[in-house]
Each structure stands twice: as C-alpha cells, then as structure tokens.
Amino acid sequence: MVYWQIIHTLTYFGDSMLLIPTAAIMAILIAWKNSDSRAVWYWIVAFCAAGAIVSLSKIAFLGFGIGSARYNFTGFSGHSAMSATLWPVMLWLLSARLSGFWRGVAVGTGYLIPLLVGASRLVLHYHSHSEVITGLLLGFTLSTAFLVSQRGSQLKTFSLSQLCVALLLPLLLLSHGRIATTQQFLQRLSVEIAGIDHPWTRSDLLKLQQ
C-alpha cells in the first residue's frame, strides 16, 4: 500500500495540474529575480514548447494513428517531458542563495525527479519505454538549453518568507492531488480534428504489427 502511494506521488510530480501553475509562478519569479530580462521569455518558450510538442505527438496518434508499432510509441510521455523541463529549472531558481556545491546538488535533484517520474509511469503501465525515454530527452534538452542560456545571469536570492510564498501553491496542489484531464481533452480534440468516431488506441497500433 505504501509502495503504491509513493509511486502515485512520484507520478504526480509530472502532472499538468501541478506543473502548469508552478511554471507560471516560476515565470513571475524569473522576471523578478533574474538580471537577464530575456530569461522569462526563454522560460515561457521552453515550457510551452514542451507542452506543444507533446500535445502534437499525441494528437498525431490519437487522431491519425501516427506512431510506431515496432517501438510501441504513441507519443511523448507528457509527465516525463514536462517534469524534465520544469524541475531542473525550478531547483536552479530556488537554490540561488546556496553555495556552489549545494546548488549543484539542488539542480542534480531537479534532474533526478523526472527520472523517478518516468519510472513511475512505467510501473503504472501508462507508457512504454520508448515514450518515457523520448519524453525525458525532450524535456532535459529544453531545460538544459535554458540553464545554459543563463550561465552569465545573476539571480537575486530569496528570503525565507519569499521562498515559502513561492512554494505555497505547489505544496497545496501536491497535498490535494487532483489530476489534470489533459489526456481526455486531447482525445476529444483529436477525434474532432480527424473527423473520426473514436481515438486510436495502443492496441489498434500493435495490431498493425501482427
């Protein structure tokens, strides 16, 4: 019982219900605390690009059956991609007041969290290995590109009270645990776009290999 609670908690770290509001808070904090005025736009582009690429890959499959039966691929894992885009940047942002070593540990933790999210998606049988791996690669590429772009920027440190305020909404969402209905929305949208009665399923794709 405890094991499955841990798995579901880990997978929630990649849920849109948590990540989208957190990304919006991060945009405000980056605009406020970063010496590079362009950084907030870099962040918005990176996060939105992850969401757009994941959504397009899912619409391509759900509406038109575009996937790979050989690799059991029906679109990027959204949980993996979005968490890999957000958490390295989030931990980099909030660790501004730490020394170089501990900041490295914080950012490293930001890279570890998405790996655990991806593993949880496999344990729960929501995605195949190819979907999780490509999702992580997509997200890590975007977050790393953002962090590289910020090597010369200066971050103002957060006071303890500011840190608490910044983390309040994410912590409330984590405690509530409400799951986003993104997949259901994409299914309905894909059916409308493609003009079909039912969205494609993984079993439909795998039948093509037989």
PDB file of C-alpha atoms in Angstrom:
ATOM      1  CA  MET A   1       0.000   0.000   0.000  1.00  0.00           C
ATOM      2  CA  VAL A   2       2.773   2.451   0.945  1.00  0.00           C
ATOM      3  CA  TYR A   3       4.682   1.449  -2.195  1.00  0.00           C
ATOM      4  CA  TRP A   4       1.794   2.406  -4.477  1.00  0.00           C
ATOM      5  CA  GLN A   5       1.245   5.657  -2.604  1.00  0.00           C
ATOM      6  CA  ILE A   6       4.880   6.534  -3.272  1.00  0.00           C
ATOM      7  CA  ILE A   7       4.523   5.631  -6.956  1.00  0.00           C
ATOM      8  CA  HIS A   8       1.393   7.764  -7.360  1.00  0.00           C
ATOM      9  CA  THR A   9       3.064  10.660  -5.520  1.00  0.00           C
ATOM     10  CA  LEU A  10       6.082  10.432  -7.811  1.00  0.00           C
ATOM     11  CA  THR A  11       3.920  10.390 -10.930  1.00  0.00           C
ATOM     12  CA  TYR A  12       2.057  13.478  -9.688  1.00  0.00           C
ATOM     13  CA  PHE A  13       5.330  15.410  -9.941  1.00  0.00           C
ATOM     14  CA  GLY A  14       4.737  15.239 -13.699  1.00  0.00           C
ATOM     15  CA  ASP A  15       1.031  16.076 -13.717  1.00  0.00           C
ATOM     16  CA  SER A  16      -0.118  19.202 -15.556  1.00  0.00           C
ATOM     17  CA  MET A  17      -2.333  20.164 -12.623  1.00  0.00           C
ATOM     18  CA  LEU A  18       0.865  20.741 -10.630  1.00  0.00           C
ATOM     19  CA  LEU A  19       3.293  21.781 -13.354  1.00  0.00           C
ATOM     20  CA  ILE A  20       1.339  24.457 -15.232  1.00  0.00           C
ATOM     21  CA  PRO A  21       0.627  26.659 -12.164  1.00  0.00           C
ATOM     22  CA  THR A  22       4.184  26.057 -10.940  1.00  0.00           C
ATOM     23  CA  ALA A  23       5.596  27.109 -14.321  1.00  0.00           C
ATOM     24  CA  ALA A  24       3.528  30.304 -14.173  1.00  0.00           C
ATOM     25  CA  ILE A  25       4.869  31.090 -10.695  1.00  0.00           C
ATOM     26  CA  MET A  26       8.392  30.431 -11.960  1.00  0.00           C
ATOM     27  CA  ALA A  27       7.882  32.900 -14.809  1.00  0.00           C
ATOM     28  CA  ILE A  28       6.976  35.598 -12.289  1.00  0.00           C
ATOM     29  CA  LEU A  29       9.972  34.742 -10.101  1.00  0.00           C
ATOM     30  CA  ILE A  30      12.382  34.681 -13.045  1.00  0.00           C
ATOM     31  CA  ALA A  31      11.165  38.090 -14.216  1.00  0.00           C
ATOM     32  CA  TRP A  32      11.543  39.408 -10.658  1.00  0.00           C
ATOM     33  CA  LYS A  33      14.822  37.846  -9.578  1.00  0.00           C
ATOM     34  CA  ASN A  34      16.856  37.443 -12.760  1.00  0.00           C
ATOM     35  CA  SER A  35      19.235  40.082 -14.095  1.00  0.00           C
ATOM     36  CA  ASP A  36      18.595  38.849 -17.661  1.00  0.00           C
ATOM     37  CA  SER A  37      15.336  40.466 -18.785  1.00  0.00           C
ATOM     38  CA  ARG A  38      15.033  37.937 -21.603  1.00  0.00           C
ATOM     39  CA  ALA A  39      15.137  34.947 -19.264  1.00  0.00           C
ATOM     40  CA  VAL A  40      11.401  34.943 -18.560  1.00  0.00           C
ATOM     41  CA  TRP A  41      10.690  34.693 -22.295  1.00  0.00           C
ATOM     42  CA  TYR A  42      13.233  31.901 -22.683  1.00  0.00           C
ATOM     43  CA  TRP A  43      11.446  30.038 -19.897  1.00  0.00           C
ATOM     44  CA  ILE A  44       7.978  30.572 -21.364  1.00  0.00           C
ATOM     45  CA  VAL A  45       9.178  29.374 -24.779  1.00  0.00           C
ATOM     46  CA  ALA A  46      10.887  26.294 -23.285  1.00  0.00           C
ATOM     47  CA  PHE A  47       7.905  25.205 -21.198  1.00  0.00           C
ATOM     48  CA  CYS A  48       5.322  25.925 -23.890  1.00  0.00           C
ATOM     49  CA  ALA A  49       7.459  24.149 -26.488  1.00  0.00           C
ATOM     50  CA  ALA A  50       7.477  21.014 -24.337  1.00  0.00           C
ATOM     51  CA  GLY A  51       3.696  21.126 -23.976  1.00  0.00           C
ATOM     52  CA  ALA A  52       3.135  21.819 -27.668  1.00  0.00           C
ATOM     53  CA  ILE A  53       5.435  19.050 -28.912  1.00  0.00           C
ATOM     54  CA  VAL A  54       3.903  16.505 -26.530  1.00  0.00           C
ATOM     55  CA  SER A  55       0.363  17.540 -27.494  1.00  0.00           C
ATOM     56  CA  LEU A  56       1.076  17.396 -31.228  1.00  0.00           C
ATOM     57  CA  SER A  57       2.591  13.929 -30.902  1.00  0.00           C
ATOM     58  CA  LYS A  58      -0.477  12.716 -29.032  1.00  0.00           C
ATOM     59  CA  ILE A  59      -2.912  14.316 -31.497  1.00  0.00           C
ATOM     60  CA  ALA A  60      -0.977  12.730 -34.374  1.00  0.00           C
ATOM     61  CA  PHE A  61      -1.528   9.306 -32.829  1.00  0.00           C
ATOM     62  CA  LEU A  62      -4.988   9.673 -31.259  1.00  0.00           C
ATOM     63  CA  GLY A  63      -6.459  11.265 -34.367  1.00  0.00           C
ATOM     64  CA  PHE A  64      -4.464   9.764 -37.225  1.00  0.00           C
ATOM     65  CA  GLY A  65      -2.759   6.670 -35.839  1.00  0.00           C
ATOM     66  CA  ILE A  66       0.723   8.075 -36.427  1.00  0.00           C
ATOM     67  CA  GLY A  67       3.024   6.098 -34.151  1.00  0.00           C
ATOM     68  CA  SER A  68       5.400   3.171 -34.165  1.00  0.00           C
ATOM     69  CA  ALA A  69       4.224  -0.373 -33.502  1.00  0.00           C
ATOM     70  CA  ARG A  70       7.829  -1.557 -33.592  1.00  0.00           C
ATOM     71  CA  TYR A  71       8.846   0.728 -30.724  1.00  0.00           C
ATOM     72  CA  ASN A  72       5.419   0.760 -29.063  1.00  0.00           C
ATOM     73  CA  PHE A  73       5.349   4.548 -29.434  1.00  0.00           C
ATOM     74  CA  THR A  74       2.114   6.535 -29.318  1.00  0.00           C
ATOM     75  CA  GLY A  75       3.547   9.950 -28.446  1.00  0.00           C
ATOM     76  CA  PHE A  76       5.920  11.521 -25.956  1.00  0.00           C
ATOM     77  CA  SER A  77       5.194  10.868 -22.292  1.00  0.00           C
ATOM     78  CA  GLY A  78       3.843  14.228 -21.147  1.00  0.00           C
ATOM     79  CA  HIS A  79       4.625  13.590 -17.479  1.00  0.00           C
ATOM     80  CA  SER A  80       8.236  12.756 -18.344  1.00  0.00           C
ATOM     81  CA  ALA A  81       8.747  15.635 -20.778  1.00  0.00           C
ATOM     82  CA  MET A  82       7.082  18.353 -18.711  1.00  0.00           C
ATOM     83  CA  SER A  83       8.739  17.328 -15.446  1.00  0.00           C
ATOM     84  CA  ALA A  84      12.145  17.166 -17.160  1.00  0.00           C
ATOM     85  CA  THR A  85      11.559  20.687 -18.475  1.00  0.00           C
ATOM     86  CA  LEU A  86      10.441  22.154 -15.153  1.00  0.00           C
ATOM     87  CA  TRP A  87      12.206  20.610 -12.165  1.00  0.00           C
ATOM     88  CA  PRO A  88      15.862  21.288 -13.105  1.00  0.00           C
ATOM     89  CA  VAL A  89      14.987  24.956 -13.686  1.00  0.00           C
ATOM     90  CA  MET A  90      12.819  25.138 -10.563  1.00  0.00           C
ATOM     91  CA  LEU A  91      15.586  23.826  -8.309  1.00  0.00           C
ATOM     92  CA  TRP A  92      18.144  26.106 -10.019  1.00  0.00           C
ATOM     93  CA  LEU A  93      15.876  29.079  -9.394  1.00  0.00           C
ATOM     94  CA  LEU A  94      15.140  28.352  -5.739  1.00  0.00           C
ATOM     95  CA  SER A  95      18.736  27.444  -4.827  1.00  0.00           C
ATOM     96  CA  ALA A  96      20.178  30.870  -5.682  1.00  0.00           C
ATOM     97  CA  ARG A  97      21.211  31.538  -2.073  1.00  0.00           C
ATOM     98  CA  LEU A  98      23.127  28.263  -1.704  1.00  0.00           C
ATOM     99  CA  SER A  99      26.860  27.715  -2.190  1.00  0.00           C
ATOM    100  CA  GLY A 100      28.116  26.287  -5.470  1.00  0.00           C
ATOM    101  CA  PHE A 101      28.264  22.704  -4.191  1.00  0.00           C
ATOM    102  CA  TRP A 102      24.790  22.639  -2.669  1.00  0.00           C
ATOM    103  CA  ARG A 103      23.341  24.433  -5.653  1.00  0.00           C
ATOM    104  CA  GLY A 104      24.781  21.688  -7.809  1.00  0.00           C
ATOM    105  CA  VAL A 105      23.106  19.133  -5.541  1.00  0.00           C
ATOM    106  CA  ALA A 106      19.801  21.002  -5.859  1.00  0.00           C
ATOM    107  CA  VAL A 107      19.982  21.131  -9.656  1.00  0.00           C
ATOM    108  CA  GLY A 108      21.025  17.474  -9.724  1.00  0.00           C
ATOM    109  CA  THR A 109      17.913  16.677  -7.699  1.00  0.00           C
ATOM    110  CA  GLY A 110      15.948  18.602 -10.324  1.00  0.00           C
ATOM    111  CA  TYR A 111      17.286  16.168 -12.928  1.00  0.00           C
ATOM    112  CA  LEU A 112      16.602  13.152 -10.701  1.00  0.00           C
ATOM    113  CA  ILE A 113      12.919  13.920 -10.069  1.00  0.00           C
ATOM    114  CA  PRO A 114      11.897  13.484 -13.742  1.00  0.00           C
ATOM    115  CA  LEU A 115      13.739  10.154 -13.892  1.00  0.00           C
ATOM    116  CA  LEU A 116      11.634   8.976 -10.962  1.00  0.00           C
ATOM    117  CA  VAL A 117       8.509  10.355 -12.646  1.00  0.00           C
ATOM    118  CA  GLY A 118       9.363   8.436 -15.798  1.00  0.00           C
ATOM    119  CA  ALA A 119       9.963   5.240 -13.815  1.00  0.00           C
ATOM    120  CA  SER A 120       6.591   5.661 -12.101  1.00  0.00           C
ATOM    121  CA  ARG A 121       4.853   5.923 -15.489  1.00  0.00           C
ATOM    122  CA  LEU A 122       6.388   2.583 -16.451  1.00  0.00           C
ATOM    123  CA  VAL A 123       5.417   0.935 -13.162  1.00  0.00           C
ATOM    124  CA  LEU A 124       1.837   2.160 -13.600  1.00  0.00           C
ATOM    125  CA  HIS A 125       1.829   0.914 -17.236  1.00  0.00           C
ATOM    126  CA  TYR A 126       0.773   4.288 -18.590  1.00  0.00           C
ATOM    127  CA  HIS A 127       3.623   4.457 -21.102  1.00  0.00           C
ATOM    128  CA  SER A 128       6.135   2.336 -22.942  1.00  0.00           C
ATOM    129  CA  HIS A 129       9.886   2.648 -22.503  1.00  0.00           C
ATOM    130  CA  SER A 130      10.226   4.499 -25.815  1.00  0.00           C
ATOM    131  CA  GLU A 131       7.622   7.099 -24.774  1.00  0.00           C
ATOM    132  CA  VAL A 132       9.249   7.740 -21.408  1.00  0.00           C
ATOM    133  CA  ILE A 133      12.803   7.899 -22.778  1.00  0.00           C
ATOM    134  CA  THR A 134      11.914  10.271 -25.617  1.00  0.00           C
ATOM    135  CA  GLY A 135       9.837  12.387 -23.236  1.00  0.00           C
ATOM    136  CA  LEU A 136      12.759  12.712 -20.844  1.00  0.00           C
ATOM    137  CA  LEU A 137      15.157  13.534 -23.682  1.00  0.00           C
ATOM    138  CA  LEU A 138      12.800  16.247 -24.928  1.00  0.00           C
ATOM    139  CA  GLY A 139      12.373  17.816 -21.503  1.00  0.00           C
ATOM    140  CA  PHE A 140      16.029  17.600 -20.487  1.00  0.00           C
ATOM    141  CA  THR A 141      17.051  19.178 -23.800  1.00  0.00           C
ATOM    142  CA  LEU A 142      14.770  22.164 -23.188  1.00  0.00           C
ATOM    143  CA  SER A 143      15.645  22.652 -19.510  1.00  0.00           C
ATOM    144  CA  THR A 144      19.370  22.272 -20.156  1.00  0.00           C
ATOM    145  CA  ALA A 145      19.192  24.750 -23.041  1.00  0.00           C
ATOM    146  CA  PHE A 146      17.528  27.235 -20.696  1.00  0.00           C
ATOM    147  CA  LEU A 147      20.113  26.710 -17.956  1.00  0.00           C
ATOM    148  CA  VAL A 148      22.982  27.079 -20.425  1.00  0.00           C
ATOM    149  CA  SER A 149      21.464  30.362 -21.626  1.00  0.00           C
ATOM    150  CA  GLN A 150      21.560  31.620 -18.028  1.00  0.00           C
ATOM    151  CA  ARG A 151      25.234  30.940 -17.272  1.00  0.00           C
ATOM    152  CA  GLY A 152      26.054  34.655 -17.282  1.00  0.00           C
ATOM    153  CA  SER A 153      22.938  35.860 -15.474  1.00  0.00           C
ATOM    154  CA  GLN A 154      22.703  36.850 -11.823  1.00  0.00           C
ATOM    155  CA  LEU A 155      19.865  35.708  -9.569  1.00  0.00           C
ATOM    156  CA  LYS A 156      18.770  37.656  -6.535  1.00  0.00           C
ATOM    157  CA  THR A 157      18.419  35.384  -3.518  1.00  0.00           C
ATOM    158  CA  PHE A 158      15.080  34.556  -1.917  1.00  0.00           C
ATOM    159  CA  SER A 159      14.323  35.375   1.679  1.00  0.00           C
ATOM    160  CA  LEU A 160      12.779  32.564   3.717  1.00  0.00           C
ATOM    161  CA  SER A 161       9.353  34.225   3.586  1.00  0.00           C
ATOM    162  CA  GLN A 162       9.592  34.680  -0.191  1.00  0.00           C
ATOM    163  CA  LEU A 163      10.579  31.043  -0.567  1.00  0.00           C
ATOM    164  CA  CYS A 164       7.577  29.935   1.491  1.00  0.00           C
ATOM    165  CA  VAL A 165       5.205  32.040  -0.608  1.00  0.00           C
ATOM    166  CA  ALA A 166       6.714  30.701  -3.848  1.00  0.00           C
ATOM    167  CA  LEU A 167       6.257  27.098  -2.691  1.00  0.00           C
ATOM    168  CA  LEU A 168       2.806  27.545  -1.178  1.00  0.00           C
ATOM    169  CA  LEU A 169       0.719  26.784  -4.271  1.00  0.00           C
ATOM    170  CA  PRO A 170       2.813  23.787  -5.435  1.00  0.00           C
ATOM    171  CA  LEU A 171       2.650  22.304  -1.940  1.00  0.00           C
ATOM    172  CA  LEU A 172      -1.111  22.835  -1.771  1.00  0.00           C
ATOM    173  CA  LEU A 173      -1.539  21.145  -5.148  1.00  0.00           C
ATOM    174  CA  LEU A 174       0.640  18.239  -4.039  1.00  0.00           C
ATOM    175  CA  SER A 175      -1.406  17.777  -0.882  1.00  0.00           C
ATOM    176  CA  HIS A 176      -4.672  17.924  -2.820  1.00  0.00           C
ATOM    177  CA  GLY A 177      -3.514  15.539  -5.541  1.00  0.00           C
ATOM    178  CA  ARG A 178      -6.160  16.449  -8.109  1.00  0.00           C
ATOM    179  CA  ILE A 179      -5.231  15.031 -11.522  1.00  0.00           C
ATOM    180  CA  ALA A 180      -5.435  17.038 -14.753  1.00  0.00           C
ATOM    181  CA  THR A 181      -7.755  15.793 -17.520  1.00  0.00           C
ATOM    182  CA  THR A 182      -5.295  16.655 -20.279  1.00  0.00           C
ATOM    183  CA  GLN A 183      -5.399  13.217 -21.899  1.00  0.00           C
ATOM    184  CA  GLN A 184      -9.204  13.231 -22.112  1.00  0.00           C
ATOM    185  CA  PHE A 185      -9.143  16.706 -23.641  1.00  0.00           C
ATOM    186  CA  LEU A 186      -6.594  15.646 -26.257  1.00  0.00           C
ATOM    187  CA  GLN A 187      -8.675  12.582 -27.089  1.00  0.00           C
ATOM    188  CA  ARG A 188     -11.771  14.707 -27.736  1.00  0.00           C
ATOM    189  CA  LEU A 189      -9.760  17.269 -29.694  1.00  0.00           C
ATOM    190  CA  SER A 190      -8.066  14.602 -31.816  1.00  0.00           C
ATOM    191  CA  VAL A 191     -11.382  12.993 -32.697  1.00  0.00           C
ATOM    192  CA  GLU A 192     -12.774  16.374 -33.757  1.00  0.00           C
ATOM    193  CA  ILE A 193      -9.736  17.264 -35.855  1.00  0.00           C
ATOM    194  CA  ALA A 194      -9.538  13.876 -37.562  1.00  0.00           C
ATOM    195  CA  GLY A 195     -13.303  13.520 -38.016  1.00  0.00           C
ATOM    196  CA  ILE A 196     -13.412  10.003 -36.583  1.00  0.00           C
ATOM    197  CA  ASP A 197     -15.702   8.300 -34.077  1.00  0.00           C
ATOM    198  CA  HIS A 198     -13.088   7.006 -31.645  1.00  0.00           C
ATOM    199  CA  PRO A 199      -9.470   7.872 -30.917  1.00  0.00           C
ATOM    200  CA  TRP A 200      -6.756   5.432 -31.877  1.00  0.00           C
ATOM    201  CA  THR A 201      -5.558   3.173 -29.066  1.00  0.00           C
ATOM    202  CA  ARG A 202      -2.315   1.350 -28.378  1.00  0.00           C
ATOM    203  CA  SER A 203      -3.982  -1.969 -29.156  1.00  0.00           C
ATOM    204  CA  ASP A 204      -5.026  -0.615 -32.576  1.00  0.00           C
ATOM    205  CA  LEU A 205      -1.410   0.275 -33.290  1.00  0.00           C
ATOM    206  CA  LEU A 206       0.018  -3.039 -32.116  1.00  0.00           C
ATOM    207  CA  LYS A 207      -2.466  -4.960 -34.289  1.00  0.00           C
ATOM    208  CA  LEU A 208      -0.741  -3.456 -37.320  1.00  0.00           C
ATOM    209  CA  GLN A 209       2.426  -5.322 -36.371  1.00  0.00           C
ATOM    210  CA  GLN A 210       0.700  -8.690 -36.329  1.00  0.00           C
TER     211      GLN A 210
END
